[in-house]
Short mmCIF file of C-alpha atoms in Angstrom, two decimals:
data_model
loop_
_atom_site.label_atom_id
_atom_site.label_comp_id
_atom_site.label_asym_id
_atom_site.label_seq_id
_atom_site.Cartn_x
_atom_site.Cartn_y
_atom_site.Cartn_z
CA MET A 18 70.67 40.94 -12.05
CA LYS A 19 67.03 41.36 -12.92
CA SER A 20 66.56 37.81 -11.96
CA LEU A 21 68.00 37.92 -8.85
CA HIS A 22 64.98 40.19 -7.67
CA HIS A 23 63.04 36.88 -8.33
CA PHE A 24 65.05 34.50 -6.33
CA PRO A 25 62.74 35.19 -3.17
CA LEU A 26 59.64 34.76 -5.13
CA LEU A 27 60.72 31.35 -6.90
CA PHE A 28 62.06 29.98 -3.67
CA LEU A 29 58.82 30.32 -2.16
CA VAL A 30 57.02 28.44 -5.08
CA PHE A 31 59.52 25.99 -4.91
CA SER A 32 59.23 25.47 -1.53
CA LEU A 33 55.17 25.37 -1.65
CA ALA A 34 55.27 22.96 -4.36
CA LEU A 35 57.72 20.83 -2.12
CA ALA A 36 55.05 20.79 0.58
CA THR A 37 52.08 19.87 -1.68
CA CYS A 38 54.15 16.89 -3.12
CA SER A 39 55.41 15.61 0.60
CA SER A 40 51.60 15.97 1.36
CA ALA A 41 50.47 14.09 -1.48
CA ASP A 42 52.97 11.60 -0.89
CA SER A 43 52.04 11.17 2.71
CA HIS A 44 48.61 10.66 1.77
CA GLU A 45 49.38 8.35 -0.74
CA ASP A 46 51.59 5.97 1.57
CA PHE A 47 48.74 6.43 4.44
CA LEU A 48 46.37 4.75 2.22
CA ASP A 49 49.05 1.94 1.21
CA CYS A 50 49.38 1.50 4.82
CA LEU A 51 46.22 1.10 5.84
CA SER A 52 45.48 -1.57 3.40
CA SER A 53 48.83 -3.41 4.31
CA TYR A 54 48.61 -2.97 8.05
CA HIS A 55 46.18 -5.95 8.24
CA PRO A 56 45.95 -7.37 4.90
CA GLU A 57 42.97 -9.65 6.09
CA GLU A 58 40.91 -6.51 6.75
CA SER A 59 42.08 -4.39 3.65
CA SER A 60 38.75 -4.62 1.64
CA SER A 61 36.70 -4.12 5.08
CA ILE A 62 38.95 -0.78 5.69
CA SER A 63 38.66 0.34 2.34
CA ARG A 64 34.76 0.79 2.73
CA VAL A 65 35.49 3.20 5.56
CA VAL A 66 38.14 5.46 3.85
CA TYR A 67 37.42 8.69 2.04
CA THR A 68 39.44 10.79 0.14
CA GLU A 69 38.55 13.88 -2.23
CA ARG A 70 38.39 11.29 -5.08
CA ASN A 71 35.46 9.75 -3.56
CA SER A 72 31.93 11.22 -4.46
CA SER A 73 30.68 11.06 -0.61
CA TYR A 74 34.05 12.55 0.73
CA SER A 75 32.12 16.07 0.84
CA ALA A 76 28.91 14.89 2.12
CA ILE A 77 30.64 13.22 5.13
CA LEU A 78 32.60 16.00 5.99
CA GLU A 79 29.88 18.55 5.91
CA SER A 80 27.39 16.19 7.95
CA SER A 81 28.92 17.07 11.36
CA ILE A 82 30.11 20.57 10.84
CA GLN A 83 28.28 22.30 13.68
CA ASN A 84 30.15 25.57 13.26
CA ARG A 85 29.97 27.04 9.43
CA ARG A 86 32.61 29.58 10.07
CA PHE A 87 35.07 26.68 9.33
CA SER A 88 33.54 25.40 6.13
CA THR A 89 34.82 27.67 3.55
CA PRO A 90 36.78 27.55 0.33
CA SER A 91 40.16 28.31 2.44
CA THR A 92 39.58 25.87 5.31
CA LEU A 93 42.15 23.55 4.89
CA LYS A 94 40.28 20.12 4.27
CA PRO A 95 41.52 16.52 5.61
CA LEU A 96 43.67 14.52 3.54
CA VAL A 97 41.61 11.35 4.74
CA ILE A 98 38.69 10.71 6.51
CA VAL A 99 38.24 7.53 8.05
CA THR A 100 34.62 6.32 9.66
CA PRO A 101 35.54 3.59 11.43
CA LEU A 102 33.12 0.42 12.14
CA ASN A 103 35.51 -1.44 14.54
CA THR A 104 38.31 -1.02 16.72
CA SER A 105 41.20 -2.40 14.50
CA HIS A 106 39.87 0.78 11.86
CA VAL A 107 41.17 3.05 14.58
CA GLN A 108 44.34 1.27 15.54
CA THR A 109 44.90 1.08 11.94
CA THR A 110 44.66 4.64 11.37
CA VAL A 111 46.69 5.74 14.56
CA HIS A 112 49.42 3.19 13.46
CA CYS A 113 49.63 4.61 9.85
CA SER A 114 49.24 8.15 10.90
CA LYS A 115 52.29 7.93 13.08
CA ARG A 116 54.29 6.39 10.61
CA HIS A 117 53.65 8.87 7.56
CA GLY A 118 53.52 11.95 9.78
CA LEU A 119 50.07 13.05 9.72
CA GLN A 120 47.91 14.56 12.49
CA ILE A 121 44.69 12.88 13.52
CA ARG A 122 41.65 15.08 14.14
CA THR A 123 39.00 12.79 16.00
CA ARG A 124 35.33 13.75 15.64
CA SER A 125 32.11 12.84 17.41
CA GLY A 126 29.12 15.35 17.03
CA GLY A 127 31.36 18.07 15.40
CA HIS A 128 30.26 20.55 18.40
CA ASP A 129 34.04 22.22 18.98
CA PHE A 130 33.11 25.84 19.20
CA GLU A 131 36.74 26.33 17.07
CA GLY A 132 36.31 23.43 14.74
CA LEU A 133 39.20 21.62 16.04
CA SER A 134 37.84 18.05 15.70
CA TYR A 135 37.99 18.27 11.88
CA VAL A 136 40.19 21.44 11.01
CA SER A 137 43.72 21.75 11.12
CA ASP A 138 46.63 23.93 9.81
CA VAL A 139 48.74 20.94 8.85
CA PRO A 140 48.16 17.95 6.52
CA PHE A 141 45.43 15.73 8.74
CA VAL A 142 43.46 12.72 8.75
CA VAL A 143 39.83 13.02 10.60
CA VAL A 144 38.62 9.99 12.24
CA ASP A 145 35.01 10.42 12.03
CA LEU A 146 33.01 8.56 14.78
CA SER A 147 29.47 8.76 13.59
CA GLN A 148 29.28 4.89 12.74
CA PHE A 149 30.97 3.94 15.96
CA ARG A 150 27.86 4.62 18.30
CA SER A 151 26.40 1.22 19.84
CA ILE A 152 24.54 1.74 22.81
CA ASP A 153 23.68 -1.20 25.62
CA VAL A 154 21.82 -0.22 28.25
CA ASP A 155 21.63 -2.51 31.39
CA VAL A 156 18.55 -1.04 33.43
CA GLU A 157 19.00 -3.71 36.16
CA ASN A 158 22.37 -2.45 37.14
CA ARG A 159 21.49 1.23 36.27
CA GLU A 160 24.46 1.43 33.71
CA ALA A 161 25.15 1.56 29.87
CA TRP A 162 28.02 1.33 27.55
CA VAL A 163 28.17 3.98 24.96
CA GLN A 164 30.22 4.32 22.26
CA SER A 165 32.04 7.68 21.40
CA GLY A 166 30.03 8.41 17.93
CA ALA A 167 26.70 8.24 19.92
CA ILE A 168 24.97 11.54 20.09
CA THR A 169 23.27 12.39 23.55
CA GLY A 170 20.17 12.29 22.06
CA GLU A 171 20.45 8.47 20.89
CA LEU A 172 21.19 7.63 24.54
CA TYR A 173 18.41 9.51 26.07
CA TYR A 174 16.14 7.71 23.24
CA ARG A 175 17.52 4.17 24.02
CA ILE A 176 17.27 4.28 27.78
CA ASN A 177 13.70 5.72 27.62
CA GLU A 178 12.92 2.57 25.48
CA ARG A 179 13.79 0.46 28.35
CA THR A 180 12.62 2.75 31.21
CA THR A 181 11.20 6.08 31.88
CA ASN A 182 12.69 6.24 35.39
CA LEU A 183 16.24 6.39 34.41
CA THR A 184 18.47 8.92 32.34
CA PHE A 185 22.20 9.99 31.98
CA PRO A 186 23.02 13.58 33.24
CA GLY A 187 24.35 14.58 29.87
CA ALA A 188 23.86 17.56 27.55
CA LEU A 189 20.97 19.46 26.78
CA CYS A 190 21.57 19.75 23.05
CA HIS A 191 20.65 16.50 21.58
CA THR A 192 23.27 16.28 18.53
CA VAL A 193 26.27 16.78 21.11
CA GLY A 194 28.69 13.74 20.38
CA PHE A 195 28.89 11.34 23.37
CA GLY A 196 32.99 11.54 23.23
CA GLY A 197 33.27 15.42 23.15
CA LEU A 198 30.84 15.63 26.00
CA ILE A 199 32.72 13.87 28.45
CA SER A 200 36.31 14.94 27.29
CA GLY A 201 35.48 18.00 28.80
CA GLY A 202 33.50 16.84 31.73
CA GLY A 203 30.22 17.70 30.32
CA TYR A 204 27.28 19.82 32.13
CA GLY A 205 23.51 19.06 31.51
CA LEU A 206 20.23 20.00 33.03
CA LEU A 207 20.73 17.56 35.83
CA PHE A 208 24.49 18.69 36.80
CA ARG A 209 23.28 20.26 39.96
CA LYS A 210 21.84 17.06 41.01
CA TYR A 211 24.21 14.43 39.76
CA GLY A 212 27.25 16.39 38.90
CA LEU A 213 28.94 16.47 35.43
CA ALA A 214 28.88 13.75 32.61
CA GLY A 215 32.19 12.85 33.67
CA ASP A 216 31.76 12.61 37.26
CA ASN A 217 29.33 9.58 36.07
CA VAL A 218 31.84 7.27 34.16
CA ILE A 219 32.82 4.37 35.45
CA ASP A 220 34.88 2.90 32.72
CA ALA A 221 36.19 3.66 29.25
CA GLN A 222 37.81 1.83 26.31
CA LEU A 223 40.75 4.02 24.54
CA VAL A 224 43.30 3.49 21.99
CA ASP A 225 46.50 4.99 22.99
CA VAL A 226 49.48 6.38 21.11
CA ASN A 227 50.75 2.82 20.84
CA GLY A 228 47.49 1.34 19.36
CA ARG A 229 47.08 -0.56 22.59
CA VAL A 230 43.46 -0.80 23.76
CA LEU A 231 43.31 0.11 26.94
CA ASP A 232 40.37 0.09 30.06
CA ARG A 233 40.25 1.68 33.39
CA ARG A 234 42.29 -0.87 34.85
CA SER A 235 45.04 -1.27 32.39
CA MET A 236 45.40 2.73 31.69
CA GLY A 237 45.50 3.43 35.17
CA GLU A 238 43.64 6.13 37.09
CA ASP A 239 45.94 9.14 36.01
CA LEU A 240 44.61 8.60 32.36
CA PHE A 241 41.29 7.50 33.33
CA TRP A 242 40.82 11.00 35.47
CA ALA A 243 42.75 13.14 32.25
CA ILE A 244 40.36 11.64 29.64
CA ARG A 245 36.90 12.71 31.72
CA GLY A 246 37.42 16.73 31.49
CA GLY A 247 41.01 17.24 29.82
CA GLY A 248 39.79 18.04 26.27
CA GLY A 249 39.33 15.86 23.31
CA GLY A 250 42.55 15.26 21.06
CA SER A 251 45.03 15.01 24.02
CA PHE A 252 45.49 11.53 25.15
CA GLY A 253 44.21 9.06 22.46
CA ILE A 254 41.12 7.92 20.71
CA VAL A 255 38.31 6.87 23.46
CA LEU A 256 36.21 4.23 21.98
CA SER A 257 33.46 3.79 24.45
CA TRP A 258 32.33 5.08 28.17
CA LYS A 259 30.69 2.91 30.75
CA VAL A 260 28.60 5.17 32.67
CA LYS A 261 26.02 5.22 35.84
CA LEU A 262 22.38 5.95 34.93
CA VAL A 263 20.22 8.11 37.59
CA PRO A 264 16.84 8.10 38.68
CA ILE A 265 14.46 10.82 37.44
CA PRO A 266 10.77 11.02 38.69
CA SER A 267 7.87 10.58 36.33
CA THR A 268 6.84 14.21 36.23
CA VAL A 269 9.38 17.31 36.00
CA THR A 270 8.18 21.00 35.55
CA VAL A 271 9.32 23.68 33.47
CA PHE A 272 9.04 27.36 32.89
CA ALA A 273 10.15 30.05 30.66
CA VAL A 274 9.28 33.32 31.54
CA GLY A 275 10.55 36.24 29.42
CA ARG A 276 11.26 40.18 30.90
CA THR A 277 12.37 42.92 28.90
CA LEU A 278 13.98 46.17 30.54
CA GLU A 279 10.71 47.92 30.77
CA GLN A 280 9.68 45.25 32.89
CA ASN A 281 12.40 45.51 35.44
CA ALA A 282 14.70 42.68 33.92
CA THR A 283 17.88 44.41 35.28
CA GLN A 284 16.45 44.08 38.69
CA LEU A 285 15.22 40.43 38.50
CA LEU A 286 18.62 39.51 37.37
CA HIS A 287 20.36 41.08 39.83
CA ARG A 288 18.33 39.38 42.33
CA TRP A 289 18.59 35.88 40.58
CA GLN A 290 22.30 35.93 41.05
CA TYR A 291 21.53 35.44 44.77
CA VAL A 292 18.62 32.77 44.45
CA ALA A 293 19.45 30.50 41.91
CA PRO A 294 22.63 28.96 43.46
CA ASN A 295 21.16 28.10 46.37
CA LEU A 296 17.68 26.51 44.85
CA PRO A 297 17.27 22.90 45.87
CA ASN A 298 19.67 20.54 43.74
CA ASP A 299 16.13 19.14 41.71
CA ALA A 300 16.23 22.87 40.18
CA TYR A 301 18.08 23.63 36.88
CA SER A 302 18.24 27.50 36.58
CA VAL A 303 19.19 29.53 33.37
CA VAL A 304 18.60 32.83 32.36
CA SER A 305 18.89 33.40 28.53
CA ILE A 306 19.49 37.08 27.23
CA SER A 307 18.76 38.48 23.92
CA THR A 308 17.35 41.36 22.41
CA MET A 309 13.86 42.35 20.90
CA ASN A 310 11.78 44.83 19.77
CA SER A 311 10.02 46.37 22.67
CA THR A 312 6.05 46.16 22.43
CA GLU A 313 5.73 49.38 24.56
CA THR A 314 8.04 51.64 22.48
CA GLY A 315 9.03 49.66 19.33
CA ASN A 316 12.77 50.14 20.05
CA ARG A 317 14.90 47.46 20.36
CA THR A 318 15.33 46.46 24.16
CA VAL A 319 16.81 43.47 26.12
CA LEU A 320 14.90 40.24 26.87
CA ALA A 321 15.67 38.15 29.87
CA THR A 322 14.21 34.65 29.70
CA PHE A 323 14.21 33.33 33.14
CA ILE A 324 14.11 28.91 32.31
CA SER A 325 13.96 26.25 34.91
CA VAL A 326 13.73 22.58 34.90
CA PHE A 327 12.61 21.11 38.21
CA GLN A 328 12.72 17.47 38.95
CA GLY A 329 9.29 17.12 40.60
CA SER A 330 5.49 18.52 40.59
CA ALA A 331 4.20 21.97 39.78
CA ASN A 332 2.73 21.61 43.31
CA GLU A 333 6.03 21.26 44.75
CA LEU A 334 7.75 24.04 42.54
CA MET A 335 5.35 26.59 42.75
CA PRO A 336 5.63 27.44 46.82
CA LEU A 337 9.55 27.27 46.44
CA MET A 338 9.53 29.72 43.90
CA GLN A 339 7.08 31.92 45.62
CA GLU A 340 9.13 31.69 48.56
CA ARG A 341 12.62 32.15 46.92
CA PHE A 342 12.03 34.29 44.23
CA PRO A 343 8.50 36.26 44.55
CA GLU A 344 9.95 39.02 42.53
CA LEU A 345 9.63 36.86 39.34
CA GLY A 346 5.98 36.96 39.67
CA LEU A 347 5.07 33.49 38.34
CA VAL A 348 1.74 32.05 38.12
CA ARG A 349 0.61 28.93 38.21
CA GLU A 350 -0.29 29.07 34.43
CA ASN A 351 3.61 29.61 33.71
CA LEU A 352 4.52 25.80 34.61
CA ILE A 353 4.22 22.82 32.50
CA GLU A 354 4.13 19.28 33.75
CA MET A 355 5.87 16.85 31.35
CA THR A 356 8.02 14.03 31.43
CA TRP A 357 11.79 14.12 31.53
CA ILE A 358 12.18 13.49 27.64
CA GLU A 359 9.42 16.07 26.89
CA SER A 360 11.51 18.53 28.74
CA LEU A 361 14.26 17.91 26.53
CA ILE A 362 12.46 18.49 23.28
CA PHE A 363 10.72 21.55 24.64
CA LEU A 364 13.66 23.30 25.90
CA THR A 365 15.85 22.66 22.36
CA GLN A 366 12.32 23.89 20.70
CA LEU A 367 12.59 20.72 18.47
CA PRO A 368 9.83 20.80 15.91
CA ASN A 369 8.44 16.92 16.63
CA GLU A 370 7.10 16.56 19.94
CA THR A 371 7.70 12.37 19.58
CA PRO A 372 11.13 11.19 21.10
CA GLU A 373 12.18 10.04 17.63
CA ILE A 374 13.46 13.34 17.12
CA LEU A 375 16.30 12.74 19.51
CA LEU A 376 17.67 10.36 16.85
CA ASN A 377 18.18 13.02 13.91
CA ARG A 378 21.72 13.79 14.35
CA THR A 379 21.85 15.99 11.43
CA TYR A 380 19.04 18.00 12.64
CA ARG A 381 19.75 21.95 12.54
CA ASN A 382 17.93 24.30 14.60
CA ALA A 383 16.65 26.79 12.00
CA LEU A 384 16.40 29.47 14.78
CA LEU A 385 20.29 29.30 15.33
CA PHE A 386 22.49 30.97 13.07
CA PRO A 387 25.16 28.51 11.18
CA ALA A 388 28.32 30.53 11.91
CA PHE A 389 29.43 31.59 15.15
CA LYS A 390 31.94 32.80 17.62
CA ALA A 391 31.77 31.97 21.50
CA LYS A 392 33.42 32.66 24.68
CA SER A 393 32.33 31.76 28.40
CA ASP A 394 33.10 32.87 31.79
CA TYR A 395 32.65 31.97 35.42
CA VAL A 396 31.40 34.38 38.14
CA ARG A 397 31.97 34.03 41.69
CA LYS A 398 30.57 37.04 43.02
CA PRO A 399 27.22 38.81 41.98
CA MET A 400 27.24 41.78 39.70
CA GLN A 401 25.92 45.12 40.46
CA GLU A 402 23.19 46.26 38.35
CA ILE A 403 25.22 49.30 37.03
CA ALA A 404 27.54 46.49 35.45
CA LEU A 405 24.73 44.71 33.86
CA GLN A 406 23.33 48.19 32.49
CA GLY A 407 26.79 48.40 30.88
CA LEU A 408 26.55 45.27 29.19
CA TRP A 409 22.69 45.87 27.87
CA SER A 410 24.28 49.01 26.25
CA GLN A 411 26.61 46.76 23.85
CA LEU A 412 23.91 44.02 23.58
CA LEU A 413 21.85 47.11 21.95
CA GLU A 414 24.31 47.96 19.38
CA ASP A 415 23.43 47.38 15.67
CA VAL A 416 26.07 44.66 15.42
CA ALA A 417 24.41 42.46 18.14
CA THR A 418 20.99 41.71 16.70
CA THR A 419 22.12 37.95 16.90
CA ALA A 420 23.94 37.77 20.14
CA THR A 421 22.80 35.80 22.83
CA MET A 422 23.94 35.00 26.51
CA ASN A 423 23.02 32.18 28.62
CA ILE A 424 23.66 32.44 32.37
CA ILE A 425 23.82 29.08 33.96
CA SER A 426 23.40 28.73 37.46
CA TYR A 427 25.62 26.57 39.67
CA GLY A 428 25.63 25.50 43.06
CA GLY A 429 23.83 22.14 44.14
CA LYS A 430 26.06 18.94 43.88
CA MET A 431 28.75 21.03 42.10
CA ASP A 432 29.73 22.60 45.52
CA GLU A 433 30.22 19.19 46.92
CA ILE A 434 32.52 17.72 44.66
CA PRO A 435 36.19 18.57 45.03
CA GLU A 436 38.04 20.69 42.19
CA SER A 437 40.55 18.11 41.78
CA ALA A 438 37.96 15.27 41.24
CA LEU A 439 38.20 15.85 37.57
CA PRO A 440 40.32 17.96 35.36
CA PHE A 441 37.32 20.29 35.36
CA PRO A 442 37.66 22.48 38.36
CA HIS A 443 34.75 25.05 38.30
CA ARG A 444 33.08 23.92 41.65
CA LYS A 445 32.73 25.40 44.89
CA GLY A 446 31.97 29.06 44.91
CA THR A 447 31.01 29.29 41.19
CA LEU A 448 27.62 31.12 41.30
CA TYR A 449 27.31 30.96 37.53
CA LYS A 450 28.73 30.11 34.12
CA ILE A 451 28.01 32.83 30.95
CA ASN A 452 28.25 31.55 27.56
CA TYR A 453 28.40 34.39 25.13
CA ASN A 454 27.43 33.77 21.52
CA ILE A 455 27.18 35.72 18.33
CA GLY A 456 26.30 34.37 15.05
CA TRP A 457 25.95 35.16 11.28
CA ARG A 458 24.85 33.99 7.96
CA GLU A 459 26.97 31.62 6.05
CA GLU A 460 27.28 34.02 3.04
CA GLU A 461 28.91 36.35 5.63
CA ASN A 462 31.50 33.93 6.04
CA ASN A 463 34.07 35.97 4.06
CA ASN A 464 34.02 38.88 6.49
CA PRO A 465 32.60 37.86 10.21
CA GLN A 466 35.37 40.13 11.93
CA ARG A 467 32.99 42.97 12.96
CA TYR A 468 30.85 40.12 15.02
CA ILE A 469 34.11 38.64 16.01
CA ASN A 470 35.59 42.19 17.17
CA TRP A 471 31.99 42.60 19.25
CA ILE A 472 32.20 39.62 21.07
CA ARG A 473 36.05 40.19 22.24
CA LYS A 474 34.76 43.98 23.07
CA VAL A 475 31.98 42.37 25.46
CA TYR A 476 34.67 39.76 27.03
CA ARG A 477 36.86 42.82 28.02
CA TYR A 478 34.20 44.66 29.53
CA MET A 479 33.26 41.68 31.90
CA GLY A 480 36.86 41.15 32.76
CA ALA A 481 36.05 43.37 35.84
CA PHE A 482 33.10 41.16 36.92
CA VAL A 483 34.24 37.64 36.56
CA SER A 484 36.54 35.11 37.87
CA LYS A 485 40.10 36.18 38.09
CA SER A 486 43.54 34.64 38.69
CA PRO A 487 42.97 32.90 36.47
CA ARG A 488 40.00 34.32 34.35
CA GLU A 489 38.21 30.74 34.03
CA ALA A 490 36.75 29.23 31.00
CA TYR A 491 35.09 25.99 29.80
CA ILE A 492 36.56 23.70 27.70
CA ASN A 493 33.65 22.39 26.02
CA TYR A 494 33.14 26.05 24.66
CA ARG A 495 36.58 26.24 23.51
CA ASP A 496 38.18 29.84 22.50
CA LEU A 497 41.20 30.08 20.53
CA ASP A 498 41.49 33.65 21.90
CA ILE A 499 42.83 32.96 25.39
CA GLY A 500 45.96 31.14 23.87
CA ARG A 501 47.28 28.42 21.65
CA ASN A 502 49.86 26.10 21.04
CA ASN A 503 52.46 26.11 18.16
CA ASP A 504 51.89 24.23 15.21
CA ASP A 505 55.28 22.28 15.27
CA GLY A 506 54.43 20.40 18.63
CA LYS A 507 56.87 21.88 20.75
CA THR A 508 54.83 24.35 23.06
CA SER A 509 56.55 25.17 26.26
CA TYR A 510 54.74 24.52 29.36
CA THR A 511 54.69 28.20 29.87
CA GLN A 512 53.26 29.18 26.93
CA ALA A 513 50.01 26.25 27.14
CA SER A 514 49.61 27.45 30.57
CA VAL A 515 48.14 30.91 29.48
CA TRP A 516 45.29 28.67 28.23
CA GLY A 517 45.16 25.59 30.44
CA ARG A 518 44.81 27.55 33.79
CA LYS A 519 41.79 28.97 32.51
CA TYR A 520 40.61 25.84 31.41
CA PHE A 521 41.70 23.73 34.39
CA LYS A 522 43.19 25.93 37.15
CA LYS A 523 45.63 23.68 39.28
CA ASN A 524 44.57 20.51 37.50
CA PHE A 525 46.67 21.71 34.07
CA ASP A 526 49.73 21.07 36.09
CA ARG A 527 48.59 17.14 36.85
CA LEU A 528 47.21 16.73 32.98
CA VAL A 529 50.87 17.98 31.69
CA TYR A 530 52.34 14.92 33.86
CA VAL A 531 49.62 12.81 32.36
CA LYS A 532 50.63 13.49 28.80
CA SER A 533 54.21 13.60 29.64
CA LYS A 534 53.74 9.81 30.71
CA THR A 535 51.39 8.51 28.29
CA ASP A 536 52.15 10.41 25.32
CA PRO A 537 55.69 12.08 25.49
CA GLU A 538 56.30 12.61 21.92
CA ASN A 539 52.86 14.75 21.37
CA PHE A 540 51.46 12.77 18.63
CA PHE A 541 47.99 13.61 19.57
CA ARG A 542 47.75 17.26 19.73
CA HIS A 543 46.29 20.25 18.18
CA GLU A 544 45.88 24.18 18.91
CA GLN A 545 44.97 23.59 22.57
CA SER A 546 45.85 20.02 23.73
CA ILE A 547 47.67 19.24 26.60
CA PRO A 548 51.58 19.33 25.73
CA PRO A 549 54.27 16.89 27.65
CA SER A 550 56.48 19.06 29.81
CA PHE A 551 58.40 20.72 27.21
CA HIS A 552 60.33 23.82 28.31
#
């Protein structure tokens, strides 16, 4: 009788052993499949396949983990990493992953806030596109073909090599992968003038669930629409994008002016809400909120840094700001003229003033904490000063010394583009977007809960002041707190719509329709991928 008490434990151990053996078998079978699928290329693909037996495995895995919250001893690692050099490597990986029941995670730059491009709770393969990053710039036609593994800094640099009068409206952070950027729509310094990155894509090449290579014409307008903002990892693996380049002036003007609570930061931010969304399209405006020790009292205080990049000269910007926002008290000495490429380096506080720093895809800003939790909101009505004061009290809590908020003004071109133009719906009527972030040191990764609890508390507080029905969120600031799919791939429409409508609003229905048409068995999936229409 005594042995019966241990039966459940023995059963659990036996089940885990079977699961481990099954994963190991799938792993080995998958590797055999890669070699046999294209025998003439077996030596070629073997050079881009890494398992834990390879000495380079850890270095490749770690190279693009941008959030160290997902680099712990307990984090499940991929069975295999594939770093494709050509299209057939991607096709073969899709085919063999399907055959042997392994999920795929596709990683361009590794900036998924929840690590979904390199983390999974089930056996999986990472397709790391870091070597799939060619860029072909056509200045005459103002176009470029960009492979998904390129980082935005590489694109800016390659365009700047050819001309200083054109660029692409991509991300501010230069290490953001191009594929990941566009998969979520992609906002940046020029989005108030030219729209999102996804608004400026004119063609793409994608490997679908059947291993076919499709372009815009062969994939159809529904799928082409879905991949430009519907989130990565749902519809296939996009190999490359054909994009429009946009004109920029020879001189841009930037300023970054800080004001503390003692210097009327609350009143200035309240006023900014009315000013910034109505500035000319040439102006990018953001307020970065952090805390510091007051030079006046020595106590911690809130610092609001008002930042702008203006597509024009200081002589144009100065009278504009004096007319629209005299309360800020800008003086001519606050304005710095520079080139467009210099403004990217300046705003991200890169240590090297030469454009070559933009080619460094492994650069880590020492000012940023390596592990973090982030959330997002959209605001359609200005917050009152008393609401801001309630927010400041939470930012001044002891746990929040590493917290920041970035409040990014909308308006401009974004008001002119219909909500349905891309899956990204946050257009007309949006005053600004908020990015909440709290970071911690990597050695605190074993117990980050106090930081996560704090940001969730702030998010609850802000619920009264932000968009409602749905409470909107930005897919490229991914947040699993707002909902997630089932691991078995059988997520209902109702369950997925909890998070899906926050990211996509009414566009979620069209995304489900496209998914049901193109990947009805839900092969490409993760915790927040678009589900087919299971009910």
